[in-house]
XYZ file of C-alpha atoms in Angstrom:
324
model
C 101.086 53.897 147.850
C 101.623 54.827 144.474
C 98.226 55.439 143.580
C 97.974 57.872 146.576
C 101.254 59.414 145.837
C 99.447 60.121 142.533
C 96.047 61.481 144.091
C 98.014 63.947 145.749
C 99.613 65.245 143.259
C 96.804 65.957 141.203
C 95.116 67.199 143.885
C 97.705 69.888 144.000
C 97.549 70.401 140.475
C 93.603 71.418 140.427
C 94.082 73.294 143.670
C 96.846 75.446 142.098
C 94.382 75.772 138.638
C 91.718 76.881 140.809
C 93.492 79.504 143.140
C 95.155 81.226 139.948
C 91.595 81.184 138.639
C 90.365 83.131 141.305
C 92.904 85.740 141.513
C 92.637 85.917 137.587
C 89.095 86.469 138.273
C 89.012 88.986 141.398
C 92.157 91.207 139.769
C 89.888 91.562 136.456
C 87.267 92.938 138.426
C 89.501 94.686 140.070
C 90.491 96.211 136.405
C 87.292 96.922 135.326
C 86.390 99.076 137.715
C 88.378 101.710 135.543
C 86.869 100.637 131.924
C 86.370 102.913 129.121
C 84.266 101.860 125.603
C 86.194 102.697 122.529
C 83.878 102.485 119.681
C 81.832 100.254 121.912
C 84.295 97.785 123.150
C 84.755 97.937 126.710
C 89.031 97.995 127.271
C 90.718 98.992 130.414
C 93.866 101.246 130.259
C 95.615 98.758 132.808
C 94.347 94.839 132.974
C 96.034 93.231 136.131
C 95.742 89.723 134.415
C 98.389 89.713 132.230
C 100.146 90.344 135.108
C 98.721 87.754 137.439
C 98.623 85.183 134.683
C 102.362 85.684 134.075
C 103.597 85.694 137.385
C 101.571 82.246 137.980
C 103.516 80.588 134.465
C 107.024 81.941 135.567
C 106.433 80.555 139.557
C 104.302 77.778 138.878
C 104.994 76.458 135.692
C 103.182 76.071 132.324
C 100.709 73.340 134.093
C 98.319 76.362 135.609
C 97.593 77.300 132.055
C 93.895 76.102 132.826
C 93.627 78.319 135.544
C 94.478 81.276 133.592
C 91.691 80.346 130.867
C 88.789 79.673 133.624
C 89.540 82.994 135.087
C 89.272 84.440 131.646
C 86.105 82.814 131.199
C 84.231 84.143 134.668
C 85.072 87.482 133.198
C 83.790 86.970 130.184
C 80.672 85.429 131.301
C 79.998 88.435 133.785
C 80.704 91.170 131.310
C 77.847 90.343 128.965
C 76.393 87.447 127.588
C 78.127 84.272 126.465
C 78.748 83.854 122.229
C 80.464 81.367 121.109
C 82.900 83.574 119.392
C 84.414 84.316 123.365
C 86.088 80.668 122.918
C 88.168 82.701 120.728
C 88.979 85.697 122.967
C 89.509 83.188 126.072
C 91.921 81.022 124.271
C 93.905 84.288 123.029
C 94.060 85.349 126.525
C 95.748 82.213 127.452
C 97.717 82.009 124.642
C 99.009 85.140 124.919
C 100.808 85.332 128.267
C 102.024 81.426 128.094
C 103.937 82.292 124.551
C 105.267 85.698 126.867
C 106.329 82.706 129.173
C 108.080 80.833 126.180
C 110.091 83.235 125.194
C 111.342 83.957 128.485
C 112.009 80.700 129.256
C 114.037 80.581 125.897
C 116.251 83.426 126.475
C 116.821 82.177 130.498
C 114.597 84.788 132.242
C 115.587 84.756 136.086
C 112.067 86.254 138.122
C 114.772 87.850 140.287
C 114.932 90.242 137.754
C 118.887 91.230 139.144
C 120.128 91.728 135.490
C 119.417 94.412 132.571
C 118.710 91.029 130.324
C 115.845 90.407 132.728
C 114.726 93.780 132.607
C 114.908 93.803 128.933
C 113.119 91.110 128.391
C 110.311 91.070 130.492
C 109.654 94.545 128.682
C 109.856 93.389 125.028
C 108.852 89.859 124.952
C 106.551 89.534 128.103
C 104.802 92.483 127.230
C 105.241 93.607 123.962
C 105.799 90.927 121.805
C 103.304 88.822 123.724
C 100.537 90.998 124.495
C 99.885 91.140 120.703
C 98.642 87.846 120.917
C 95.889 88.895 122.712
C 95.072 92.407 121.409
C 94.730 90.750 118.044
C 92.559 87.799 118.421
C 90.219 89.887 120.644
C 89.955 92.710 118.461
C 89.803 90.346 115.647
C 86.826 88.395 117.089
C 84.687 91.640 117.719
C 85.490 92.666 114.382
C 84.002 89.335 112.929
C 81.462 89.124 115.051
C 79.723 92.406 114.152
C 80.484 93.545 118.131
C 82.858 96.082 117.053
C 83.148 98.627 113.863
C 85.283 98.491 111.284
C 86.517 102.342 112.022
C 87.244 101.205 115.400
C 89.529 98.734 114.884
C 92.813 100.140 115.536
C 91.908 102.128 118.661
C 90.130 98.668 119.993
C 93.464 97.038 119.142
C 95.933 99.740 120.635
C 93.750 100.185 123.997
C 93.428 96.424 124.099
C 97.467 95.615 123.797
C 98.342 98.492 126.138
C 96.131 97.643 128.941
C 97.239 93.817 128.639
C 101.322 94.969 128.265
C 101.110 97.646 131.445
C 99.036 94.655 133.131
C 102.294 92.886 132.583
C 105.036 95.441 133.379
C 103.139 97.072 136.643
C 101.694 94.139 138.300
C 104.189 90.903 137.084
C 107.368 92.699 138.790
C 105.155 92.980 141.911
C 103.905 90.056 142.203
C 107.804 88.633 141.924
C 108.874 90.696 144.366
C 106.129 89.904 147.029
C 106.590 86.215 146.759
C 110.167 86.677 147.544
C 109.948 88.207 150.653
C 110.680 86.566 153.744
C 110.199 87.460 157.481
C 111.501 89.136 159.045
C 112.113 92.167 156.615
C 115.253 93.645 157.248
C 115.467 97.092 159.342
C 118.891 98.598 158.124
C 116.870 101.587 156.291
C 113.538 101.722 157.781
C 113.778 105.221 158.371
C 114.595 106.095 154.641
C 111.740 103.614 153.777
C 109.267 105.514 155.877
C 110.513 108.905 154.121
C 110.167 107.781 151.006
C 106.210 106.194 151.769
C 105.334 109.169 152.716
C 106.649 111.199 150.052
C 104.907 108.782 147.785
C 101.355 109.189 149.220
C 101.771 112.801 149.324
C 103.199 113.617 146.064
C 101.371 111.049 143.338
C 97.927 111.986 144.263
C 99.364 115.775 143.801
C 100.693 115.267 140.933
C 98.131 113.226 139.382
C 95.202 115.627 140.298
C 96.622 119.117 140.114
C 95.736 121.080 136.996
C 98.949 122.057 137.251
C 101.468 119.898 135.032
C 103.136 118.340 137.888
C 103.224 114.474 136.599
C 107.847 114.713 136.000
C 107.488 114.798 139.760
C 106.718 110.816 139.791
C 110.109 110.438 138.151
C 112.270 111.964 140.620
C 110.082 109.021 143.299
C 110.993 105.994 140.857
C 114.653 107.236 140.463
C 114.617 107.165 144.595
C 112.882 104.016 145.022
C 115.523 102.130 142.200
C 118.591 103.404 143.427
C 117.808 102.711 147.387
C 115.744 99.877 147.013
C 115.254 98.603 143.627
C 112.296 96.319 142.588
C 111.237 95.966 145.890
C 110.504 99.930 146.077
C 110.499 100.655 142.545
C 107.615 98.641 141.607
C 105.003 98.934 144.065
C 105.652 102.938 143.156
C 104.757 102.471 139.777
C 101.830 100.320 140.652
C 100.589 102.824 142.652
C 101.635 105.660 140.483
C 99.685 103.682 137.394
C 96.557 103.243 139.610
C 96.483 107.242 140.506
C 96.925 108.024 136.741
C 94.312 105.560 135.556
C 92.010 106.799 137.914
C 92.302 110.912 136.798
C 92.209 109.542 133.732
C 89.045 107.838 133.687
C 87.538 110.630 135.596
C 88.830 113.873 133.008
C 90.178 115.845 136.317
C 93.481 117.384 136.445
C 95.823 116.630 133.844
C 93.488 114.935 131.546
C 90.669 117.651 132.114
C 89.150 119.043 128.824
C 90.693 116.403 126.284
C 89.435 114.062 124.278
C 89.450 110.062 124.900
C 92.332 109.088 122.637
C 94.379 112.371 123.685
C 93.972 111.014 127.227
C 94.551 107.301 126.495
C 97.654 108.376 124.529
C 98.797 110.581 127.006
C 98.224 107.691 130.095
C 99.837 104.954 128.291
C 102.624 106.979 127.385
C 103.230 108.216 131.051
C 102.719 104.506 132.655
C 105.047 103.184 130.163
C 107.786 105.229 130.730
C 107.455 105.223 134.388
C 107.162 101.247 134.134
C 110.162 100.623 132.058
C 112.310 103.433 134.358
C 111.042 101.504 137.495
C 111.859 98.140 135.952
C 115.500 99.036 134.150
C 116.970 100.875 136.656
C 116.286 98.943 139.620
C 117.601 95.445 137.345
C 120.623 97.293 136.601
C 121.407 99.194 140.087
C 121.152 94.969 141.230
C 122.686 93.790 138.880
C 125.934 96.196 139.862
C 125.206 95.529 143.653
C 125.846 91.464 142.622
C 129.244 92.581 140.981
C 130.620 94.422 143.526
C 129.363 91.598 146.356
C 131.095 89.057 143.914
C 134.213 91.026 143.431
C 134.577 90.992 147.557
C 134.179 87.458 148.329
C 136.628 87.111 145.504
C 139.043 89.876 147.446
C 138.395 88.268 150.407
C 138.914 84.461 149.025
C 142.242 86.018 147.840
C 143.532 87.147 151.121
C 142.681 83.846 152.790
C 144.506 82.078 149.877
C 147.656 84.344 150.747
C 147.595 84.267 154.170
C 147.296 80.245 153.825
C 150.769 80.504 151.603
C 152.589 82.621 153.805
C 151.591 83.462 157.356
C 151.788 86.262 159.116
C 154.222 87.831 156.301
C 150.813 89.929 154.476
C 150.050 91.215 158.171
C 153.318 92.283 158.823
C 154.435 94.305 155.885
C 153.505 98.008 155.461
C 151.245 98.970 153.073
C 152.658 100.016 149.649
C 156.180 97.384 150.545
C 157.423 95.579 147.732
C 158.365 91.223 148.533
């Protein structure tokens, strides 16, 4: 009994390695469909990995960390031919998001993500602070092996560790949100919902293609989707919205027309990280107040009952305002 008690368990173990593997896999494809070479390294302005990869650590635990270094390696493998200088790359890939896991672990990350802290921290040590993990050792390895200039270096490293951290503040918050929802979804605001879709497919694509400098009108969206909804609105807009972006990027039309590669990548990295973090802060801290003011009522309410237990019927009686 024992023995198959055990079987089964590490049956489920491999089977979890192997599914995070795959979606590592299929969202890097997914990624590289919008590359660009910098000084011939091939980066990608977003890399839903990171994102994937952290999601897995904070749900599953630090046990899938195999999964997230196969996945790294069918990339690898598919991009170009195999060195042995990629052991390097693949184990800073790992490395990288299971340190971001770490550290949120350490300073009692909750993948609610219903308080600023949360927020906070998901910003500067799940994607900052850890993506340079990555962004170094990768850079670092091309740079040894000959596969990348010295003179390209720093745009290698910058591309590399903003693609990984926007990997990590678009698609980790989504990921949290979608495995929290449960059926059925509720239907209090369905009409506002619909409103608010639509607005979203109409205005991004506008605002992201138009010649016209109409990208401030994704902020107005994010501010909506926070306040009314919070992470479960505000971060499938800024997925979206990051997609769109990357996409008129890659392709020089609107915006991004008739500028230079690092004057676009500057420009797109700077607009997907603001609209990440304002996605991500203000929908932790409009919860976060929602949890205060549910807490203060049940304590209200706990109150009354606690009165009405001591004296009966005297708090229904007396007038509002009247003194004991």
């Amino acid at each position: 009994m024992v023995r198959t008690e055990e079987i089964r368990r590490l049956s489920v173990a491999a089977l979890r390695i192997f599914c995070v593997a795959a979606v590592y896999f299929a969202s890097g494809r997914l990624g590289l469909l919008r590359q660009v070479a910098i000084e011939g390294a091939v980066v990608t302005p977003l890399w839903p990995p990171t994102g994937v990869a952290l999601s897995a650590l904070l749900l599953l635990g630090l046990g899938i960390w195999p999964g997230i270094a196969l996945g790294t390696l069918l990339i690898v493998v598919t991009i170009s031919s195999f060195h042995a200088t990629d052991i390097a790359i693949i184990a800073g890939n790992a490395l990288a998001p299971v340190c971001s896991y770490l550290m949120l672990r350490r300073v009692g990350f909750r993948t609610e993500l219903d308080r600023l802290r949360d927020g906070v921290a998901l910003v500067f040590l799940g994607a900052l602070a850890g993506m340079l993990i990555s962004a170094t050792v990768g850079s670092g390895v091309l740079l040894l092996s000959g596969r990348l200039l010295p003179n390209g270096f720093w745009s290698t490293w910058l591309a590399w560790w903003t693609g990984d951290a926007m990997g990590v503040l678009v698609v980790t918050p989504v990921l949290l949100v979608l495995c929290r929802a449960r059926l059925p979804l509720p239907t209090g605001r369905w009409a506002e919902a619909a409103a608010l879709l639509v607005t979203v497919v109409v205005v991004l694509p506008l605002a992201t293609r138009s010649t016209v400098p109409l990208l401030f009108l994704v902020f107005p969206l994010l501010i909506w989707a926070a306040l009314r909804f919070q992470l479960a609105g505000a971060a499938p807009c800024a997925l979206l919205m990051s997609v769109l972006t990357i996409g008129a990027a890659v392709e020089h039309t609107g915006p991004f027309a008739e500028h230079d590669l690092i004057a676009v990548m500057v420009s797109l990295q700077a607009l997907n990280g603001s609209a990440a973090l304002t996605a991500l802060l203000l929908s932790a801290i409009v919860t976060e107040q929602n949890n205060v003011r549910l807490k203060i009522e049940q304590a209200c309410m706990e109150l009354a009952e606690v009165v009405e237990r001591l004296a009966p019927g005297e708090s229904a009686n007396r007038w509002p305002g009247e003194g004991p």
